[in-house]
XYZ file of C-alpha atoms in Angstrom:
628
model
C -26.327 21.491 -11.498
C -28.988 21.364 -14.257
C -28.683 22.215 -17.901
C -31.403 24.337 -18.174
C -30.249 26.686 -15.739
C -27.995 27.590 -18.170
C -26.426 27.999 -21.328
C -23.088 28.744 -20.371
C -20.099 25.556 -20.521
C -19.240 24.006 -17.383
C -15.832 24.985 -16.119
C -13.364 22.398 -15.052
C -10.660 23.399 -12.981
C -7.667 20.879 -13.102
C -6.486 18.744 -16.192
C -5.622 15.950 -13.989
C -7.578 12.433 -13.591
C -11.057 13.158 -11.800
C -11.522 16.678 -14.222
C -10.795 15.163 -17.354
C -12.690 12.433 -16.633
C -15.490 14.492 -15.764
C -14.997 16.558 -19.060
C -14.952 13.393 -20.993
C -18.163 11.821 -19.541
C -19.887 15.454 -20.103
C -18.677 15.915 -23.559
C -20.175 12.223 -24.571
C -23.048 13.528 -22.927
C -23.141 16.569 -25.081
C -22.266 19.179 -22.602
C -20.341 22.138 -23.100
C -17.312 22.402 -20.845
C -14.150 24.362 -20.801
C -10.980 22.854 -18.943
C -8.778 25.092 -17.216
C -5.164 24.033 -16.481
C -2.195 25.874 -14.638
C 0.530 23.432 -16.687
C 1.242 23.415 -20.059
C 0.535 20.093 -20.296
C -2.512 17.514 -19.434
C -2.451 14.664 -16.354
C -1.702 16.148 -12.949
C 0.196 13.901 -11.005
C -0.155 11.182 -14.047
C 1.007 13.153 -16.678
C 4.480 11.571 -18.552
C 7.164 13.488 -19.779
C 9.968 12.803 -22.147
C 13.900 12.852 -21.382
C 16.560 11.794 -23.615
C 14.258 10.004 -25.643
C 12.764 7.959 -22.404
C 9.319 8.809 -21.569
C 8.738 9.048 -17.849
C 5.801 8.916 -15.083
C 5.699 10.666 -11.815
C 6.394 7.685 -10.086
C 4.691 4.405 -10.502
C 0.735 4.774 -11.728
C -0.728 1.365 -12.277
C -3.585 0.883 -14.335
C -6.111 -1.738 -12.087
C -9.321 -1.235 -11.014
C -12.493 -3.014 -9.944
C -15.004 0.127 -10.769
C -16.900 -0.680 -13.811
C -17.265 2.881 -14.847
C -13.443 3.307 -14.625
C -12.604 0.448 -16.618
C -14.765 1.471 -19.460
C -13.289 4.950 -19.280
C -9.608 3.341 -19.669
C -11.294 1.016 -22.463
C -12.988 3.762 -24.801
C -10.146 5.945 -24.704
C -6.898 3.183 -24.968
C -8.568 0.676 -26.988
C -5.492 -1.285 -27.730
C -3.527 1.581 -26.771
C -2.619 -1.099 -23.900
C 0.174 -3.210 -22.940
C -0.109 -6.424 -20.579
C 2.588 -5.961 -17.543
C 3.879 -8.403 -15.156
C 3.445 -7.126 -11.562
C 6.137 -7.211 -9.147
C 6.233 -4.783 -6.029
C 8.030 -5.734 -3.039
C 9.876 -4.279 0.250
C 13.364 -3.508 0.970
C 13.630 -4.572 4.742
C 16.519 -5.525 6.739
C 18.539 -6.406 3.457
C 15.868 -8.535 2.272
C 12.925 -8.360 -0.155
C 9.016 -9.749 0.982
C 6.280 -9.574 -1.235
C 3.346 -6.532 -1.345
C 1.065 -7.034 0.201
C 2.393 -9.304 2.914
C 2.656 -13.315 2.264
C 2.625 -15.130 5.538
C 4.721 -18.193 4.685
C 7.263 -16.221 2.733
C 7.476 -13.178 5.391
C 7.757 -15.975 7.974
C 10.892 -17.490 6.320
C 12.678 -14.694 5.000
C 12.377 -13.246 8.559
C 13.747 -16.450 10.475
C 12.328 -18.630 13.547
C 13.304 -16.005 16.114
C 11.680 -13.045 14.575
C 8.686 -15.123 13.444
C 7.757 -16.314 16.882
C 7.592 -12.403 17.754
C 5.061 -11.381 15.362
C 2.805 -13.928 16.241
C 3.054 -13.953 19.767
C 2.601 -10.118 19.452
C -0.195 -10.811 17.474
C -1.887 -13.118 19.719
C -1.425 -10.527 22.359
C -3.180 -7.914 20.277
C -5.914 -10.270 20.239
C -6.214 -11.067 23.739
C -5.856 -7.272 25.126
C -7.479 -5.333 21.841
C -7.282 -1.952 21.694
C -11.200 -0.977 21.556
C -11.548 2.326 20.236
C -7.727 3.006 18.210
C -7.315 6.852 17.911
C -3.940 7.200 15.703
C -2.296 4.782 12.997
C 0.332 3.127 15.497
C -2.605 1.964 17.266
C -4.806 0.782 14.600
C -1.989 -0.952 12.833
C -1.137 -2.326 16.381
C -4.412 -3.681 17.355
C -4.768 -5.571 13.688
C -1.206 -6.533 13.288
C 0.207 -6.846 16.770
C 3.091 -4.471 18.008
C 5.721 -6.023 15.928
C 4.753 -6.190 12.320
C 3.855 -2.780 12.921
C 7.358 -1.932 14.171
C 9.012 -3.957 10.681
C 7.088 -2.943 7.744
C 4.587 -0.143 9.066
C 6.466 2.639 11.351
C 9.190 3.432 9.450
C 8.016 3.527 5.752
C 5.002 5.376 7.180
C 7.300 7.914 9.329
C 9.551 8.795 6.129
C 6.268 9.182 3.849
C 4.702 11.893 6.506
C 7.262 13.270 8.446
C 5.617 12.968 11.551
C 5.325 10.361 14.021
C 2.328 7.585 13.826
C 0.937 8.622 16.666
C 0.044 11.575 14.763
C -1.674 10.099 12.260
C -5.489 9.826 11.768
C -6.510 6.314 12.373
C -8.842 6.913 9.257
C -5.605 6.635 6.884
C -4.169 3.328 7.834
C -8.590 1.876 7.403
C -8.851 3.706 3.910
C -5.649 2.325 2.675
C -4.785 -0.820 4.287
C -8.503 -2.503 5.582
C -9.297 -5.784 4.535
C -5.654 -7.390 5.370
C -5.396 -10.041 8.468
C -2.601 -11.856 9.605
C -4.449 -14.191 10.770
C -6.085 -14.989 7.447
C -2.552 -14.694 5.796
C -1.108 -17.627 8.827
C -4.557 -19.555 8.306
C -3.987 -19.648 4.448
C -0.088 -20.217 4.663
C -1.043 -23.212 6.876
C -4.408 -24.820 5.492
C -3.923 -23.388 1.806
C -6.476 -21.319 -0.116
C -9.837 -22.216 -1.548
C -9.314 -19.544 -4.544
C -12.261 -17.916 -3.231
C -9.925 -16.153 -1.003
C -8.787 -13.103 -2.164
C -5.904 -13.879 -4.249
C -2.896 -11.087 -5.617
C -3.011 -10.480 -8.890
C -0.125 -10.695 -11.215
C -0.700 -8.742 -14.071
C -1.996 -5.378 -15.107
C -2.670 -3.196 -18.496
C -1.114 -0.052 -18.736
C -0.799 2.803 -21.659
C 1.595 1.958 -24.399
C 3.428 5.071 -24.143
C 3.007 5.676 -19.915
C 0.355 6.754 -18.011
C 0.085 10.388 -19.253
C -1.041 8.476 -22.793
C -4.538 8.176 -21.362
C -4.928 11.827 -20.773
C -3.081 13.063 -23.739
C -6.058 10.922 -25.755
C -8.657 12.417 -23.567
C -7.443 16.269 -24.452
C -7.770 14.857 -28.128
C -11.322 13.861 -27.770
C -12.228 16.760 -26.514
C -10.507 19.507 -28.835
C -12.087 17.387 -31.774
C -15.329 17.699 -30.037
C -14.869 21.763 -30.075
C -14.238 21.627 -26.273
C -11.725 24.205 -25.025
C -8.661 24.049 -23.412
C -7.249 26.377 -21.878
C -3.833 25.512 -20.552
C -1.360 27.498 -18.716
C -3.965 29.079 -17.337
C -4.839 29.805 -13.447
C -7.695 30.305 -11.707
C -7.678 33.468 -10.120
C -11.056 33.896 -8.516
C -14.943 32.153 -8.548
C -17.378 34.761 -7.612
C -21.044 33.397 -6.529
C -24.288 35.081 -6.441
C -26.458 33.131 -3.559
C -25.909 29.388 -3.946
C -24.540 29.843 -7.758
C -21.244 30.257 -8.926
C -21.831 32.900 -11.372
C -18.524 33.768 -13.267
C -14.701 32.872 -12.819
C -11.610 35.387 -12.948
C -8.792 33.226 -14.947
C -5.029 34.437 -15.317
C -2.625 33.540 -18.694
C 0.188 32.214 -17.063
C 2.611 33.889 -19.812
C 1.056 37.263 -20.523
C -0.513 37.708 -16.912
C -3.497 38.946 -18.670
C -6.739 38.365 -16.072
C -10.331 38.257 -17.808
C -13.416 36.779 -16.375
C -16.147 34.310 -18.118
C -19.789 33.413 -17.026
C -19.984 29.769 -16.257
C -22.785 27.062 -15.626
C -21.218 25.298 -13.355
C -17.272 24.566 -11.815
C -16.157 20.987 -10.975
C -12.589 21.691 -9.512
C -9.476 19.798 -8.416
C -7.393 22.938 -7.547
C -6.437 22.365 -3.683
C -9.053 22.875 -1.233
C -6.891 24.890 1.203
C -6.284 27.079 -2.098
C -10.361 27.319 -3.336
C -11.672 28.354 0.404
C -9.297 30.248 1.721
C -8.161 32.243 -1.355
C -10.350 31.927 -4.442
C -14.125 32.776 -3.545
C -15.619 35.622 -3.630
C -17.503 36.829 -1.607
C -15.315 35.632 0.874
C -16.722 32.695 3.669
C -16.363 33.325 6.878
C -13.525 33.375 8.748
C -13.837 29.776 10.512
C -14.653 28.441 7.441
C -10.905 30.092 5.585
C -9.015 28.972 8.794
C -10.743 25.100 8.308
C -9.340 25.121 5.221
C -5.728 26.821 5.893
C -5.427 24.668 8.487
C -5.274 21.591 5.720
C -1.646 20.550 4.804
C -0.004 18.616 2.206
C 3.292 16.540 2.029
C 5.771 17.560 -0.977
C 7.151 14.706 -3.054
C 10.939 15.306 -4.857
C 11.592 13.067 -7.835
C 14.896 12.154 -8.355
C 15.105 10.343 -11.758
C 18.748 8.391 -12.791
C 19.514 7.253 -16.107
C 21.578 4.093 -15.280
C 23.905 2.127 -17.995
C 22.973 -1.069 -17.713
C 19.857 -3.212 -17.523
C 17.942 -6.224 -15.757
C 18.837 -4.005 -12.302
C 16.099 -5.478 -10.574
C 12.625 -6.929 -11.654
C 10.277 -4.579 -9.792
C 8.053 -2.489 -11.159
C 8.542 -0.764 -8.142
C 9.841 -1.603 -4.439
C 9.272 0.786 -1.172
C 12.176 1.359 0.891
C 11.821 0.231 4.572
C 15.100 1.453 5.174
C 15.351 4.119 8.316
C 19.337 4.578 6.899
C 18.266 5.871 3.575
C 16.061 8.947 2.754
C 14.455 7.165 -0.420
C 11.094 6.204 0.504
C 9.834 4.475 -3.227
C 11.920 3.345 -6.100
C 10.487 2.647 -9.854
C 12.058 0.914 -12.626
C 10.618 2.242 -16.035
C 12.201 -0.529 -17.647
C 9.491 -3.156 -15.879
C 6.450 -1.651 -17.158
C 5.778 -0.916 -21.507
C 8.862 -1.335 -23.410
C 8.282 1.637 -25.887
C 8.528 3.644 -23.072
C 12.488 3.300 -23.740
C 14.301 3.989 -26.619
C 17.358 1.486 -26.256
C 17.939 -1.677 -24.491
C 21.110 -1.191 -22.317
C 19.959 1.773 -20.435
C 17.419 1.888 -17.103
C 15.578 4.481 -15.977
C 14.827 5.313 -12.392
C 13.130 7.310 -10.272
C 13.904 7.499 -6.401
C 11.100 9.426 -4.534
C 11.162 11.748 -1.662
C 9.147 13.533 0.982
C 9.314 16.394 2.590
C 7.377 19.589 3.528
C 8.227 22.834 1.943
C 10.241 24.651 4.737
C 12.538 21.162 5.046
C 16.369 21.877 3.303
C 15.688 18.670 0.838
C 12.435 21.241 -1.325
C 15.155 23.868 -2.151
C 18.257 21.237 -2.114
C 20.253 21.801 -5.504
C 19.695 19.412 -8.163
C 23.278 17.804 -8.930
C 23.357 17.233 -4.420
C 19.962 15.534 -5.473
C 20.868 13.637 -8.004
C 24.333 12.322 -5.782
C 22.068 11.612 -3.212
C 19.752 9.553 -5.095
C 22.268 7.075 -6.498
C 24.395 7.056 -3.121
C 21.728 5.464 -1.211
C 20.765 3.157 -4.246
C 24.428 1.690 -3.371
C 24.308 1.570 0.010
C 20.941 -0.769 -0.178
C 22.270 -2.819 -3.216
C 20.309 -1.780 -5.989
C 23.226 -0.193 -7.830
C 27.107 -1.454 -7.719
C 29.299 -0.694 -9.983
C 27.055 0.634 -12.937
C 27.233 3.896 -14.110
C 24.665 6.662 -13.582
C 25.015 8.661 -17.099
C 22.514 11.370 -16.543
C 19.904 12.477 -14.013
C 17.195 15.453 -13.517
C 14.736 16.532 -10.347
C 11.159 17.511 -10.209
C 9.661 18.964 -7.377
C 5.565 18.133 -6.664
C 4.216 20.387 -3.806
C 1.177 19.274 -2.295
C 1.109 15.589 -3.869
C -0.133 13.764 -0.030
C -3.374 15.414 2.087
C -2.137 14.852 5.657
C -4.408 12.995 8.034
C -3.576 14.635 10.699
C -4.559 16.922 14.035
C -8.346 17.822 13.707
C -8.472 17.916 9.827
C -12.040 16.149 10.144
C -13.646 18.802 11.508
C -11.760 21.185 9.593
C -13.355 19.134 6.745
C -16.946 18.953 8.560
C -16.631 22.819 8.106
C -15.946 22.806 4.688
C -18.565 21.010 3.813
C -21.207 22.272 5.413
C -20.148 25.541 3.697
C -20.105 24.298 0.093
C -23.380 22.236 0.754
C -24.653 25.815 0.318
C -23.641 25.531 -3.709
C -25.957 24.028 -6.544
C -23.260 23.882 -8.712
C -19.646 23.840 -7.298
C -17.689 19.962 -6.570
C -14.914 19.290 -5.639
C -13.425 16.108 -7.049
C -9.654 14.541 -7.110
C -6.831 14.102 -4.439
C -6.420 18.001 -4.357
C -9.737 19.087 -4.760
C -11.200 16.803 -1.969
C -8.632 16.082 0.551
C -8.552 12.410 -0.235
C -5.515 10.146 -0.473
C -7.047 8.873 -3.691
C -5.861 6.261 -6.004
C -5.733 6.870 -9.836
C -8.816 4.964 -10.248
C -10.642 6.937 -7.246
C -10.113 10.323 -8.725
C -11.241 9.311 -12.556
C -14.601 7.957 -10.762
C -14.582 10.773 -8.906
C -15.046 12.807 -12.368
C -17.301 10.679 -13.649
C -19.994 11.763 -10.579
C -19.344 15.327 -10.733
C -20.668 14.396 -14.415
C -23.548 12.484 -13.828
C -24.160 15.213 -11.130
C -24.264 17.838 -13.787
C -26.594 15.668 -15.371
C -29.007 14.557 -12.988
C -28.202 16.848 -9.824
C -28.089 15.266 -6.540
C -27.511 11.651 -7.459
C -24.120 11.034 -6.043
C -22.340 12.582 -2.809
C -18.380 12.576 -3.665
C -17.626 13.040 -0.213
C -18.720 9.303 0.133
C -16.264 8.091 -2.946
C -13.837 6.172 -0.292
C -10.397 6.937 -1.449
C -9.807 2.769 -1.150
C -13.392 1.441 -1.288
C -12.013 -1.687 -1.514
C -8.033 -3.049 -1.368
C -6.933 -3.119 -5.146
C -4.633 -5.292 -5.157
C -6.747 -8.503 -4.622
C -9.706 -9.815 -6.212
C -12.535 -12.067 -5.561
C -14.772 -14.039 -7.305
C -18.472 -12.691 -6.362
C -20.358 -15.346 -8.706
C -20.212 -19.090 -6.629
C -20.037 -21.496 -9.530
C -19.721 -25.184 -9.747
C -15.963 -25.078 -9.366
C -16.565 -22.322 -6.201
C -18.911 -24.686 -4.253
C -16.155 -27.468 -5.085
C -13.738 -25.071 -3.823
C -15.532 -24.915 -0.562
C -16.139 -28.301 -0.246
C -12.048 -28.547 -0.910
C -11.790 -25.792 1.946
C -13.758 -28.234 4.409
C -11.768 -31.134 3.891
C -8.458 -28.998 4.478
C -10.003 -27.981 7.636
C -10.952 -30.844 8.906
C -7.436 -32.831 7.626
C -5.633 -29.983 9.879
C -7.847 -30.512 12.847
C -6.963 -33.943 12.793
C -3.365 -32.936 12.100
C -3.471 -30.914 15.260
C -4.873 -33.229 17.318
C -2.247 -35.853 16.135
C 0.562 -33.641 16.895
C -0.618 -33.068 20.430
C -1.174 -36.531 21.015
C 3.050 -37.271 19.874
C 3.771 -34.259 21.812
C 2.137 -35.676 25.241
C 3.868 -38.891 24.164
C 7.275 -37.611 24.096
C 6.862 -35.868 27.639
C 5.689 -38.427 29.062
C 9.178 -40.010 27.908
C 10.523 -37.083 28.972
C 9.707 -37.015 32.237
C 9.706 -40.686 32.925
C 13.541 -40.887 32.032
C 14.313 -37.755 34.188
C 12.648 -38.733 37.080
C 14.375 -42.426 36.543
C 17.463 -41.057 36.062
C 17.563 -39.008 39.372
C 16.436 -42.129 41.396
C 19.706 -43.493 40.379
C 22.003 -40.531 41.717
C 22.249 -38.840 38.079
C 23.150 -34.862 38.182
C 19.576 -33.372 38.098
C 21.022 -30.748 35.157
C 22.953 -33.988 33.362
C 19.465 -35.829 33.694
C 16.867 -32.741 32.094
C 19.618 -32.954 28.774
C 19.294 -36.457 28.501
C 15.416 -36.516 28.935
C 14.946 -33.235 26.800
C 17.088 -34.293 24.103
C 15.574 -38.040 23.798
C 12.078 -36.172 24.151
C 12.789 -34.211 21.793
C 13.555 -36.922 19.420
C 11.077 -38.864 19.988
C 8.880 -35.836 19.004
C 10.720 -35.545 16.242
C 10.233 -39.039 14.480
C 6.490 -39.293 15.796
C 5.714 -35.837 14.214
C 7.850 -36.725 10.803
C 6.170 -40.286 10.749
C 2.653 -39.652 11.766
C 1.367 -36.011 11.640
C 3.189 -34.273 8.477
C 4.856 -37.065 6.579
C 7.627 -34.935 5.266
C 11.175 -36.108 5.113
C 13.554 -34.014 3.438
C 16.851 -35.229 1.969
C 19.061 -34.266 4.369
C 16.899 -35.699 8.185
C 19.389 -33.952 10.029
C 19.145 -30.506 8.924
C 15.487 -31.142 9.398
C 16.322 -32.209 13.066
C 18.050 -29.119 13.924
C 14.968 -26.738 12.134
C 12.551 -29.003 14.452
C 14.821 -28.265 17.733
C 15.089 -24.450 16.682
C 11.343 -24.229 16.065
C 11.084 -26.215 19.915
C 13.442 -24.251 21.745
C 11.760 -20.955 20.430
C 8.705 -22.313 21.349
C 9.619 -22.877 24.478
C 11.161 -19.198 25.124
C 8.135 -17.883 23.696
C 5.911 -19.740 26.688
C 8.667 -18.613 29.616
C 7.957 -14.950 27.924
C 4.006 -15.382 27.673
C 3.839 -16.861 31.186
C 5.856 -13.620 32.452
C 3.397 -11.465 30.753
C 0.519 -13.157 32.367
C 1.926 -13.915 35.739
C 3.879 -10.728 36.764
C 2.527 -7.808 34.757
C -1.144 -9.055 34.564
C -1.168 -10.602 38.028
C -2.718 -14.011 36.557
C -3.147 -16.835 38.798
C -0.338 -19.246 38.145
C -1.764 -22.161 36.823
C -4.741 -19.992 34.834
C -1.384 -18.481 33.071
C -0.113 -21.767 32.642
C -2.829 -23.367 31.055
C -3.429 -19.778 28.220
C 0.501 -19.915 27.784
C 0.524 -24.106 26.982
C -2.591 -23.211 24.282
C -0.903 -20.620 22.859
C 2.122 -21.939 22.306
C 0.891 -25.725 21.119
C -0.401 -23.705 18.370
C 2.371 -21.404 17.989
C 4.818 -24.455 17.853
C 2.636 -26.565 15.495
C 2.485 -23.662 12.833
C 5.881 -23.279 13.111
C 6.712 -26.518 12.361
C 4.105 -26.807 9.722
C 5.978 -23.454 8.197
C 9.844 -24.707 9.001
C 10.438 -28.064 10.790
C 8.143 -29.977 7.838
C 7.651 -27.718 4.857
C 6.649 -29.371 1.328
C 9.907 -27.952 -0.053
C 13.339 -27.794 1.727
C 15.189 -24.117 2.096
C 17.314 -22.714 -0.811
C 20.994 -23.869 -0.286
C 22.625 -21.088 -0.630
C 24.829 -20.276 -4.015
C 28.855 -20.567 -3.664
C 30.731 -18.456 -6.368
């Protein structure tokens, strides 16, 4: 798109994130553009809405960000229009809450020695026997994760968000949205600590005083006092194109159904791809092209929202459900985030979402069933009791989640090479491009289609990666002083736990040797063989014990024998965990028996030391647990 091709305003189609950011950025610029929007109010998917006096989101939308241009955006508009939240998002698993993203010491724990000893011999197998070339999300997650963790806090969730299985899922969803997390990194810094180079979570984010929608409410305010129109409740009926220009646009009044049809300079659009192709241009493409983009589909969201008497519920700004016994997939508690988004103290806001496709009973389900639903299975899973739910309402989002899914990337291919065909027709947002953007994705996504209007060519928005890189850790990218001493810090970890390691295997080979010695002395004298391995075991277990607490970790907790019987748990389990590896290796990979022997003893030496590095001698003792 060039200005001097024409006079005529550019036409954004969409009032949502990417096209008002794009009409912003133009209209700073100088640019004439007209916004077009179906609603009668600005914000998509982020707009906020009022009830009973609370002002609402669509779910949780969290204002972070590492793109520069986005963060100036949020800056120039807000101004101190912001308010400083404390971040909190966890999962609801197995009547327990972990940390999101992941924490490897805490996950460990809340899971138990049994369960913990799974994952990571799972992982480890994932690592020996890789999965080369993963082809759906069960495999990709499996091949990173090991077949476990996937089966806990992946399959599930991911199953109620889609509907489908996760073997039907694009393998290109789980790397957009959840690349640049290892376990092993999260087990290496639970056990040697973090240099704070390491990506670290972060614990705080801004957000608009009065809820997300704020920022594009503002936006629509710049614009009309920069003589930009507006045109809301307004639909797009058709584009019509002459060669590789879109020439004029056919719009509808959503009241009067009154058609008329303008001469544009240009269209940036977020209306739904499967909508623009198959439906909206004319001339038409051709047919391969329309059935590409039919063939596109979107999951539905249902927003439950509860108005709950009472307060301090839960401190979350939100939690996902990992719950297969519930329906509720995410769960967000307004009264976490800016506290003039409620109008009284003693009541808390809610809203449960749900997902399902539009033929599925839940889209057309009556709102009051809804509603009963909602706080139901917030009792069942403990996040309501005995507080009363005053008031609640329902709004239905079609088309919120592109599905990655059957052969959608060709279908895509197809698409594009069509539209590559247009000088001055993008497609930007989570609609308009088929991208499982964030917030943060789709506003830089507008600000391109700008600077494409201004200087055509210089960005392709089919490379904006809907998760270019995982937003909810940072990094330091300047090494200063206190980096390189951070490093240096890193080093000496390393090398203390190598020597740690080394000193634990050295007590270990001590108390076998005990171990054996007094069962093979025992049996000499006529001792029952099975009476003489308890004896041995135990005392060589002991012995481990006190050489371990005295010479490799140097932790003694207040109570030694609680600490005992966390060291024998972490041994036993340990020792199950090498009977189950050497069956692996021996009978269903045909391993030689002493080659299995010798992977399954490495394994599990490690195995066993980070377990007792994690249970048998952590820094701080576990919670007692309350009496009332």
């Amino acid at each position: 798109m060039n200005r001097s091709l024409s006079e005529q305003p550019i036409y954004i189609l969409g009032a949502g994130p990417a096209g008002l950011a794009a009409a912003h950025h133009l209209t700073q610029q100088g640019y004439p553009v007209v916004v077009v929007e179906r609603e009668g109010r600005v914000g998509g998917f982020s707009k906020s809405i009022e009830y009973q006096g609370f002002i609402l989101d669509y779910g949780p939308h969290r204002f972070y960000t590492k793109l520069e241009p986005v963060l100036k955006l949020w800056n120039q508009v807000l101004g101190n229009e912001q308010v400083t939240v404390d971040r909190l998002t966890r999962i609801y698993y197995g009547k327990k809450y972990f940390n999101y993203p992941l924490k490897a010491a805490e996950t460990l724990s809340a899971l138990g020695i049994i369960e913990s000893l799974k994952i990571i011999t799972s992982y480890f197998q994932s690592r020996l026997f890789p999965i080369q070339h993963p082809k759906n999300f069960a495999q990709w997650v499996t091949a990173r994760f090991g077949q476990r963790l996937f089966e806990i806090f992946f399959e599930a969730y991911t199953e109620k968000l889609w509907g489908i299985p996760c073997t039907e899922i694009s393998a290109d969803w789980a790397a957009q949205r959840i690349k640049g997390l290892s376990l092993l990194k999260a087990i290496r810094n639970a056990v040697l600590g973090s240099d704070g180079k390491v990506k670290t979570l972060i614990d705080q984010f801004q957000f608009p005083r009065l809820g997300s929608g704020q920022l594009y409410e503002k936006i629509a305010d710049h614009l009309q006092a920069h003589n930009q129109s507006l045109l809301l409740n307004t639909e797009v009926v058709q584009l019509h194109h002459s060669g590789d220009q879109v020439a004029q646009i056919t719009l509808r009044d959503c009241k009067t159904q009154e058609e008329f049809t303008v001469d544009c300079g240009g269209v940036i659009s977020s209306v739904p791809i499967s909508f623009l192709i198959g439906k909206m241009i004319s001339p038409q493409p051709n047919q391969q092209v329309i059935s590409a983009a039919r063939s596109l589909k979107f999951r539905n969201t249902v927003l439950v929202y509860l108005i709950v008497e009472g307060n301090n519920l839960f401190p979350d700004n939100w939690l996902y459900i990992n719950e297969p016994s519930v329906e509720v997939g995410r769960v967000t508690n307004f009264a976490n985030w800016s506290p003039e988004m409620l109008p009284n103290p003693h009541q808390t806001p809610l809203c449960c979402e749900y997902w399902c496709n539009t033929d599925d009973p839940m889209w057309q389900e009556p709102e009051a069933n809804l509603v009963q639903l909602a706080e139901n299975e917030l009792k069942r899973i403990g996040l309501l009791h005995y507080e009363k739910v005053s008031s609640g309402f329902v709004i239905r989002l079609p088309r919120t989640y592109p599905v990655y899914t059957g052969d959608y990337q060709a279908a895509l291919a197809e698409i594009q090479g069509y539209l590559h065909n247009f000088q001055n027709l993008q497609l930007v947002g989570r609609y308009g491009a088929f991208k499982y953007n964030n917030q943060d994705h789709s506003l830089l996504m507008g600000i391109l289609a700008a600077e494409n209007v201004i200087q055509p060519g210089k960005h392709d928005l089919w490379a904006v990666n809907s998760d270019s890189e995982y937003v909810e850790e940072a990094k330091a990218d300047v090494e200063t002083t206190a980096a390189r001493s951070r490093r240096s810090s890193r080093r000496r970890q390393v090398a203390t736990t190598l020597q740690q390691f080394g000193s634990y295997l050295l007590t270990g080979g001590f108390a076998t040797a005990i171990d054996v010695s007094v069962f093979s002395l025992l049996t000499q004298v006529g001792l029952w063989y099975v009476w003489a391995l308890g004896f041995s075991y135990f005392l060589g277990l002991t012995t481990n014990f006190l050489l371990s607490r005295r010479y490799v970790f140097g932790v003694y907790w207040n109570n030694w024998l609680t600490q005992y019987a966390v060291f024998a748990a972490v041994a036993l389990n340990s020792l199950l965990a090498n009977l189950g590896l050497l069956q692996l290796l021996i009978k269903d990979l045909g391993w030689s028996a002493i080659s299995a022997r010798l992977v399954s003893a490495a394994c599990v030496a490690l195995l066993s030391y980070a377990g007792h590095k994690l249970y048998s001698f952590a820094q701080s003792q576990p919670a007692r647990p309350i009496v009332r």
